[in-house]
Amino acid sequence: MTYIAKPPLHHPSLERNALGFTRRDYEGRISTLCAGCGHDSISAAIIQACFEIDLAPHRLAKFSGIGCSSKTPDYFVSPAHGFNAVHGRMPSVLTGANIAAKDLIYLGVSGDGDSASIGLGQFAHAVRRGVNMTYIVENNGVYGLTKGQFSATSDRGSKAKKGAENKDSPIDLVMLALQLGATYVGRSFSGDKTQLVPLIKGALSHKGTAILDVLSPCVAFNNHVGSTKSFDYVRAHNDAVNRMDVISPRAPIRAEYAPGELKEVVQHDGSILRLRKLEDDYDASDRNAALSYLARKAAEGEIVTGLLFVDPAAHDLHDGMNTVDTPLNKLTDADLVPPLGALDKINASLR
């Protein structure tokens, strides 16, 4: 529980990075998510990535919206700056902070509901403007906080906990990010730490908009129809004197597979994710080729993971706005208030 404080003591033999921090210094509060939730694996990967790139915790600014995924910034890098925005509005809040204090490292954590539904417009404009940020979508295809309805990333034909079939086409946030001009685009699986940690490290170190779509299984809404051990079946056949609910613990789903290999990952409900890791000779510098490759593999029923596109010479929002080198929140009144002669020139230019 988040109200239970972690012990402040550190074992003297803990490994330290170049700044003298241990991995414990990048942790947050105790998670309240379901046992086995893929989101916790992502939080662990973020902790590991920040530790390995020697990121000073106070230089990180983390943002989120609403949803299971948006709770996770509470579970990593407690000393960092943080802001929990309203549903779908995280990108604009992050953009405003980035404009004012560009010397921080910006990390937005969102979900498929928060980003692909109510926040889709905010997601799109933040990407096309080139905000210097790492934007992680913890993608589980359901609204976990409101009992598992389909989200906008749910595949057509997929079935909900109660057997309903999704009739709508999915939104692919990776392909959308590529089309909107993101300069670092990747997809991974929460159970593949070997792949996910380097992707996060690269995203945090990238100048420009970095989008990571991370498939993260929801363990609470995977009870398939027909099971006599499912929550629905037990409730229907139980004469209870009060209404109670339990989320049974689940073991985290993990997967390790080689570049170019197709991996079938069995979920808790028996469904299968077919993941293919990019080949070593994949060219991540060709945006159009990446779009074509993703579309072709999607038609074959495969989910491509890895670094899909990167532009090492990317520019960000501040380059486009030609802002000064000093962060705007550190400018003095003398810097911000132009003299009368400068105002006259500005007014004359507008006549």
Short mmCIF file of C-alpha atoms in Angstrom, two decimals:
data_model
loop_
_atom_site.label_atom_id
_atom_site.label_comp_id
_atom_site.label_asym_id
_atom_site.label_seq_id
_atom_site.Cartn_x
_atom_site.Cartn_y
_atom_site.Cartn_z
CA MET A 1 0.00 0.00 0.00
CA THR A 2 1.19 3.52 -0.77
CA TYR A 3 0.80 4.57 2.86
CA ILE A 4 3.42 1.99 3.89
CA ALA A 5 6.79 3.72 3.74
CA LYS A 6 9.70 1.81 2.30
CA PRO A 7 12.65 1.44 4.69
CA PRO A 8 15.08 4.34 4.14
CA LEU A 9 18.10 2.17 4.87
CA HIS A 10 20.31 1.09 1.97
CA HIS A 11 22.58 -1.92 2.14
CA PRO A 12 26.18 -0.70 1.92
CA SER A 13 27.03 -3.18 -0.82
CA LEU A 14 24.36 -1.93 -3.26
CA GLU A 15 25.73 -1.05 -6.69
CA ARG A 16 26.06 2.68 -7.36
CA ASN A 17 26.06 4.57 -10.64
CA ALA A 18 28.40 7.36 -11.69
CA LEU A 19 26.43 9.88 -9.60
CA GLY A 20 26.64 7.73 -6.49
CA PHE A 21 22.96 6.73 -6.54
CA THR A 22 21.75 3.18 -5.99
CA ARG A 23 18.79 1.61 -7.72
CA ARG A 24 16.80 2.18 -4.52
CA ASP A 25 17.19 5.94 -5.03
CA TYR A 26 15.08 5.63 -8.19
CA GLU A 27 12.23 3.71 -6.62
CA GLY A 28 8.85 5.11 -5.58
CA ARG A 29 6.03 4.06 -3.31
CA ILE A 30 4.69 0.53 -3.04
CA SER A 31 2.42 -0.28 -5.99
CA THR A 32 -1.33 -0.73 -5.47
CA LEU A 33 -1.85 -2.27 -8.91
CA CYS A 34 -2.96 -5.88 -9.29
CA ALA A 35 -0.29 -8.49 -8.58
CA GLY A 36 1.34 -9.42 -11.87
CA CYS A 37 0.27 -6.24 -13.68
CA GLY A 38 2.50 -5.47 -16.64
CA HIS A 39 2.53 -1.80 -15.62
CA ASP A 40 4.68 -2.66 -12.61
CA SER A 41 7.19 -4.31 -14.94
CA ILE A 42 7.34 -1.07 -16.93
CA SER A 43 7.94 0.91 -13.73
CA ALA A 44 10.80 -1.45 -12.88
CA ALA A 45 12.24 -0.93 -16.37
CA ILE A 46 12.05 2.87 -15.96
CA ILE A 47 13.86 2.60 -12.61
CA GLN A 48 16.58 0.47 -14.18
CA ALA A 49 16.92 2.79 -17.19
CA CYS A 50 17.24 5.95 -15.06
CA PHE A 51 19.83 4.24 -12.87
CA GLU A 52 21.89 3.05 -15.82
CA ILE A 53 21.99 6.39 -17.67
CA ASP A 54 23.07 8.16 -14.46
CA LEU A 55 20.06 10.46 -14.45
CA ALA A 56 19.93 12.71 -11.39
CA PRO A 57 16.46 12.07 -9.92
CA HIS A 58 15.73 15.78 -9.43
CA ARG A 59 16.25 16.40 -13.17
CA LEU A 60 13.33 14.16 -14.13
CA ALA A 61 9.83 15.61 -14.57
CA LYS A 62 7.14 12.92 -14.80
CA PHE A 63 3.55 13.48 -15.94
CA SER A 64 0.42 11.37 -16.26
CA GLY A 65 -3.32 11.56 -16.83
CA ILE A 66 -6.00 9.21 -15.51
CA GLY A 67 -6.09 5.41 -15.47
CA CYS A 68 -4.17 2.43 -14.09
CA SER A 69 -1.17 3.49 -16.17
CA SER A 70 -1.31 7.04 -14.86
CA LYS A 71 -0.90 5.78 -11.29
CA THR A 72 2.51 4.34 -12.07
CA PRO A 73 4.62 7.56 -11.80
CA ASP A 74 4.01 7.27 -8.06
CA TYR A 75 5.95 4.01 -8.15
CA PHE A 76 9.27 5.25 -9.55
CA VAL A 77 11.78 8.08 -8.92
CA SER A 78 10.13 9.68 -5.89
CA PRO A 79 12.53 12.68 -5.81
CA ALA A 80 11.49 13.72 -9.34
CA HIS A 81 9.13 16.56 -10.19
CA GLY A 82 5.63 15.29 -10.94
CA PHE A 83 2.16 16.30 -12.10
CA ASN A 84 -0.95 14.13 -12.42
CA ALA A 85 -3.23 15.81 -14.96
CA VAL A 86 -6.87 15.16 -15.81
CA HIS A 87 -7.99 12.48 -18.25
CA GLY A 88 -6.31 12.87 -21.63
CA ARG A 89 -4.75 16.27 -20.86
CA MET A 90 -1.27 15.20 -19.83
CA PRO A 91 0.46 16.19 -23.12
CA SER A 92 -0.55 19.86 -22.91
CA VAL A 93 0.51 20.13 -19.27
CA LEU A 94 3.85 18.54 -20.13
CA THR A 95 4.24 20.88 -23.11
CA GLY A 96 3.70 23.94 -20.91
CA ALA A 97 6.25 22.74 -18.38
CA ASN A 98 8.72 21.97 -21.15
CA ILE A 99 8.37 25.48 -22.57
CA ALA A 100 9.16 27.01 -19.18
CA ALA A 101 11.90 24.65 -17.99
CA LYS A 102 13.63 22.98 -20.90
CA ASP A 103 16.60 21.89 -18.78
CA LEU A 104 14.60 19.01 -17.26
CA ILE A 105 14.13 15.50 -18.67
CA TYR A 106 10.43 14.97 -19.46
CA LEU A 107 8.66 11.64 -19.12
CA GLY A 108 4.94 11.23 -19.80
CA VAL A 109 3.26 7.98 -18.81
CA SER A 110 -0.19 7.29 -20.22
CA GLY A 111 -2.48 4.47 -21.22
CA ASP A 112 -4.35 3.41 -24.33
CA GLY A 113 -7.59 4.94 -23.01
CA ASP A 114 -5.88 8.13 -21.82
CA SER A 115 -3.97 8.61 -25.10
CA ALA A 116 -6.00 6.94 -27.86
CA SER A 117 -9.50 8.04 -26.83
CA ILE A 118 -10.14 11.23 -24.85
CA GLY A 119 -6.52 12.35 -25.23
CA LEU A 120 -5.98 11.48 -28.89
CA GLY A 121 -5.98 15.12 -30.02
CA GLN A 122 -3.55 16.10 -27.27
CA PHE A 123 -1.29 13.16 -28.16
CA ALA A 124 -1.30 14.14 -31.84
CA HIS A 125 -0.46 17.81 -31.33
CA ALA A 126 2.30 17.13 -28.80
CA VAL A 127 3.93 14.74 -31.28
CA ARG A 128 3.63 17.00 -34.32
CA ARG A 129 5.05 19.96 -32.38
CA GLY A 130 8.15 17.97 -31.52
CA VAL A 131 8.02 18.35 -27.74
CA ASN A 132 11.26 17.03 -26.25
CA MET A 133 9.84 14.19 -24.16
CA THR A 134 9.62 10.47 -23.65
CA TYR A 135 5.98 9.39 -23.96
CA ILE A 136 5.27 5.85 -22.76
CA VAL A 137 1.87 4.32 -23.52
CA GLU A 138 1.15 1.38 -21.24
CA ASN A 139 -1.15 -0.40 -23.66
CA ASN A 140 -3.45 -3.14 -22.32
CA GLY A 141 -6.44 -2.69 -24.64
CA VAL A 142 -9.00 -2.22 -21.86
CA TYR A 143 -10.30 0.37 -19.42
CA GLY A 144 -9.04 -1.36 -16.29
CA LEU A 145 -10.44 1.14 -13.76
CA THR A 146 -13.97 0.86 -15.15
CA LYS A 147 -14.33 -2.91 -15.47
CA GLY A 148 -12.59 -3.74 -18.72
CA GLN A 149 -14.43 -2.07 -21.60
CA PHE A 150 -12.70 -2.05 -24.97
CA SER A 151 -10.27 0.78 -25.53
CA ALA A 152 -9.48 2.42 -28.86
CA THR A 153 -6.45 0.16 -29.32
CA SER A 154 -8.44 -3.09 -28.96
CA ASP A 155 -8.18 -5.25 -32.06
CA ARG A 156 -11.29 -5.86 -34.14
CA GLY A 157 -12.69 -9.25 -33.20
CA SER A 158 -11.12 -9.35 -29.73
CA LYS A 159 -13.43 -10.42 -26.90
CA ALA A 160 -14.05 -8.73 -23.58
CA LYS A 161 -14.25 -10.44 -20.21
CA LYS A 162 -17.97 -11.10 -20.68
CA GLY A 163 -17.58 -12.37 -24.24
CA ALA A 164 -18.56 -9.23 -26.15
CA GLU A 165 -16.76 -8.88 -29.45
CA ASN A 166 -15.10 -5.65 -30.50
CA LYS A 167 -16.48 -4.44 -33.86
CA ASP A 168 -14.33 -1.33 -34.22
CA SER A 169 -11.00 -0.89 -35.97
CA PRO A 170 -8.04 -0.25 -33.65
CA ILE A 171 -5.91 2.86 -33.46
CA ASP A 172 -2.21 2.03 -33.85
CA LEU A 173 -0.40 4.71 -31.85
CA VAL A 174 2.98 3.67 -33.26
CA MET A 175 1.91 4.19 -36.87
CA LEU A 176 0.17 7.42 -35.89
CA ALA A 177 3.33 8.67 -34.17
CA LEU A 178 5.36 7.91 -37.30
CA GLN A 179 2.88 9.78 -39.49
CA LEU A 180 2.86 12.78 -37.15
CA GLY A 181 6.64 13.15 -37.20
CA ALA A 182 7.88 11.55 -33.98
CA THR A 183 11.66 11.19 -34.16
CA TYR A 184 12.06 8.15 -31.88
CA VAL A 185 9.42 5.43 -32.12
CA GLY A 186 9.47 2.02 -30.51
CA ARG A 187 7.23 -0.78 -29.32
CA SER A 188 7.93 -3.38 -26.67
CA PHE A 189 6.36 -5.85 -24.28
CA SER A 190 6.29 -5.31 -20.53
CA GLY A 191 7.59 -8.82 -19.98
CA ASP A 192 10.71 -8.30 -22.12
CA LYS A 193 13.00 -6.29 -19.83
CA THR A 194 16.00 -7.06 -22.01
CA GLN A 195 14.43 -5.06 -24.83
CA LEU A 196 12.41 -2.51 -22.87
CA VAL A 197 15.18 -1.06 -20.67
CA PRO A 198 17.44 -0.07 -23.61
CA LEU A 199 14.46 1.41 -25.46
CA ILE A 200 13.65 3.61 -22.45
CA LYS A 201 17.30 4.59 -22.03
CA GLY A 202 17.44 5.65 -25.67
CA ALA A 203 14.18 7.56 -25.41
CA LEU A 204 15.26 9.48 -22.30
CA SER A 205 18.53 10.39 -24.03
CA HIS A 206 16.88 11.44 -27.32
CA LYS A 207 16.33 15.09 -28.22
CA GLY A 208 12.85 15.29 -29.71
CA THR A 209 9.61 13.37 -29.36
CA ALA A 210 10.14 9.75 -28.31
CA ILE A 211 7.08 7.49 -28.35
CA LEU A 212 7.11 4.02 -26.80
CA ASP A 213 4.06 1.78 -27.13
CA VAL A 214 4.44 -0.95 -24.50
CA LEU A 215 2.05 -3.90 -24.53
CA SER A 216 1.12 -4.47 -20.89
CA PRO A 217 -1.29 -7.34 -20.05
CA CYS A 218 -4.20 -6.61 -17.72
CA VAL A 219 -4.47 -9.43 -15.20
CA ALA A 220 -7.82 -8.39 -13.72
CA PHE A 221 -10.08 -8.86 -16.78
CA ASN A 222 -8.88 -12.05 -18.40
CA ASN A 223 -11.41 -14.54 -16.99
CA HIS A 224 -12.72 -16.42 -20.00
CA VAL A 225 -16.31 -17.56 -20.42
CA GLY A 226 -16.89 -21.15 -19.42
CA SER A 227 -14.49 -21.34 -16.49
CA THR A 228 -16.09 -22.58 -13.29
CA LYS A 229 -13.35 -20.84 -11.36
CA SER A 230 -14.01 -17.41 -12.86
CA PHE A 231 -15.31 -14.54 -10.76
CA ASP A 232 -18.53 -14.33 -12.83
CA TYR A 233 -19.33 -18.03 -12.47
CA VAL A 234 -18.77 -18.04 -8.69
CA ARG A 235 -20.95 -14.95 -8.20
CA ALA A 236 -23.77 -16.46 -10.26
CA HIS A 237 -23.77 -19.63 -8.16
CA ASN A 238 -23.08 -18.15 -4.74
CA ASP A 239 -25.63 -17.07 -2.19
CA ALA A 240 -23.59 -14.36 -0.55
CA VAL A 241 -24.60 -12.42 2.51
CA ASN A 242 -22.50 -9.47 1.42
CA ARG A 243 -20.86 -8.19 -1.75
CA MET A 244 -17.09 -8.68 -1.90
CA ASP A 245 -14.47 -8.73 -4.61
CA VAL A 246 -10.97 -10.14 -4.88
CA ILE A 247 -8.24 -9.79 -7.47
CA SER A 248 -6.25 -13.01 -7.34
CA PRO A 249 -2.46 -12.73 -7.63
CA ARG A 250 -0.91 -13.53 -10.99
CA ALA A 251 2.66 -14.15 -11.90
CA PRO A 252 4.18 -11.48 -14.22
CA ILE A 253 4.35 -12.57 -17.87
CA ARG A 254 7.90 -12.52 -19.23
CA ALA A 255 9.36 -13.28 -22.64
CA GLU A 256 12.84 -13.41 -24.11
CA TYR A 257 13.38 -13.88 -27.82
CA ALA A 258 16.04 -13.16 -30.40
CA PRO A 259 16.00 -10.49 -33.14
CA GLY A 260 13.87 -11.63 -36.06
CA GLU A 261 12.22 -14.36 -34.00
CA LEU A 262 8.46 -14.81 -33.77
CA LYS A 263 7.37 -15.38 -30.17
CA GLU A 264 3.94 -16.57 -29.11
CA VAL A 265 3.26 -15.36 -25.56
CA VAL A 266 0.40 -17.06 -23.73
CA GLN A 267 -1.64 -14.64 -21.58
CA HIS A 268 -3.31 -15.48 -18.28
CA ASP A 269 -6.62 -16.14 -20.03
CA GLY A 270 -5.08 -18.48 -22.59
CA SER A 271 -5.06 -15.94 -25.42
CA ILE A 272 -1.85 -15.54 -27.38
CA LEU A 273 0.19 -12.48 -28.36
CA ARG A 274 2.31 -13.06 -31.47
CA LEU A 275 5.38 -10.85 -31.15
CA ARG A 276 8.16 -10.49 -33.69
CA LYS A 277 11.35 -8.68 -32.72
CA LEU A 278 13.02 -6.61 -35.42
CA GLU A 279 15.90 -8.19 -37.30
CA ASP A 280 19.43 -6.91 -36.65
CA ASP A 281 19.65 -5.56 -40.22
CA TYR A 282 16.40 -3.56 -39.92
CA ASP A 283 16.91 0.05 -41.06
CA ALA A 284 15.44 2.27 -38.33
CA SER A 285 16.27 5.49 -40.21
CA ASP A 286 13.59 5.15 -42.92
CA ARG A 287 10.22 6.45 -41.75
CA ASN A 288 8.24 5.31 -44.79
CA ALA A 289 9.83 1.87 -44.73
CA ALA A 290 8.89 1.54 -41.06
CA LEU A 291 5.26 2.35 -41.84
CA SER A 292 5.18 -0.17 -44.67
CA TYR A 293 6.84 -2.87 -42.55
CA LEU A 294 4.40 -2.35 -39.67
CA ALA A 295 1.39 -2.50 -41.98
CA ARG A 296 2.63 -5.67 -43.65
CA LYS A 297 3.30 -7.46 -40.38
CA ALA A 298 -0.01 -6.32 -38.89
CA ALA A 299 -1.80 -7.89 -41.87
CA GLU A 300 -0.01 -11.13 -40.99
CA GLY A 301 -1.26 -10.93 -37.39
CA GLU A 302 2.11 -10.06 -35.90
CA ILE A 303 3.07 -7.30 -33.44
CA VAL A 304 6.44 -5.80 -34.25
CA THR A 305 8.61 -4.79 -31.29
CA GLY A 306 11.89 -2.89 -31.06
CA LEU A 307 13.18 0.51 -32.13
CA LEU A 308 11.08 1.17 -35.22
CA PHE A 309 12.40 4.60 -36.21
CA VAL A 310 14.93 7.13 -34.98
CA ASP A 311 16.22 10.42 -36.34
CA PRO A 312 19.53 11.14 -34.57
CA ALA A 313 19.58 14.72 -35.88
CA ALA A 314 16.11 15.58 -34.65
CA HIS A 315 14.97 19.05 -33.63
CA ASP A 316 12.53 19.87 -30.87
CA LEU A 317 9.88 22.48 -30.09
CA HIS A 318 12.41 24.96 -28.71
CA ASP A 319 14.42 24.83 -31.94
CA GLY A 320 11.27 25.63 -33.91
CA MET A 321 10.36 28.51 -31.60
CA ASN A 322 13.95 29.80 -31.51
CA THR A 323 13.88 30.22 -27.75
CA VAL A 324 16.91 31.41 -25.82
CA ASP A 325 19.38 28.96 -24.31
CA THR A 326 18.42 29.90 -20.75
CA PRO A 327 15.23 28.17 -19.53
CA LEU A 328 12.40 30.69 -19.54
CA ASN A 329 11.63 30.18 -15.86
CA LYS A 330 15.14 31.36 -15.00
CA LEU A 331 14.97 34.65 -16.90
CA THR A 332 14.85 37.86 -14.85
CA ASP A 333 12.57 40.86 -15.34
CA ALA A 334 15.41 42.63 -17.09
CA ASP A 335 15.55 39.78 -19.61
CA LEU A 336 11.81 39.60 -20.13
CA VAL A 337 10.80 43.29 -20.30
CA PRO A 338 11.97 44.88 -23.57
CA PRO A 339 13.06 48.55 -23.57
CA LEU A 340 10.83 51.20 -25.10
CA GLY A 341 12.87 51.34 -28.30
CA ALA A 342 12.46 47.59 -28.86
CA LEU A 343 8.72 47.86 -28.28
CA ASP A 344 8.52 50.64 -30.87
CA LYS A 345 10.26 48.40 -33.42
CA ILE A 346 7.92 45.52 -32.66
CA ASN A 347 4.83 47.71 -33.03
CA ALA A 348 6.17 49.24 -36.23
CA SER A 349 6.70 45.79 -37.72
CA LEU A 350 3.05 44.94 -37.12
CA ARG A 351 1.61 48.01 -38.85
#
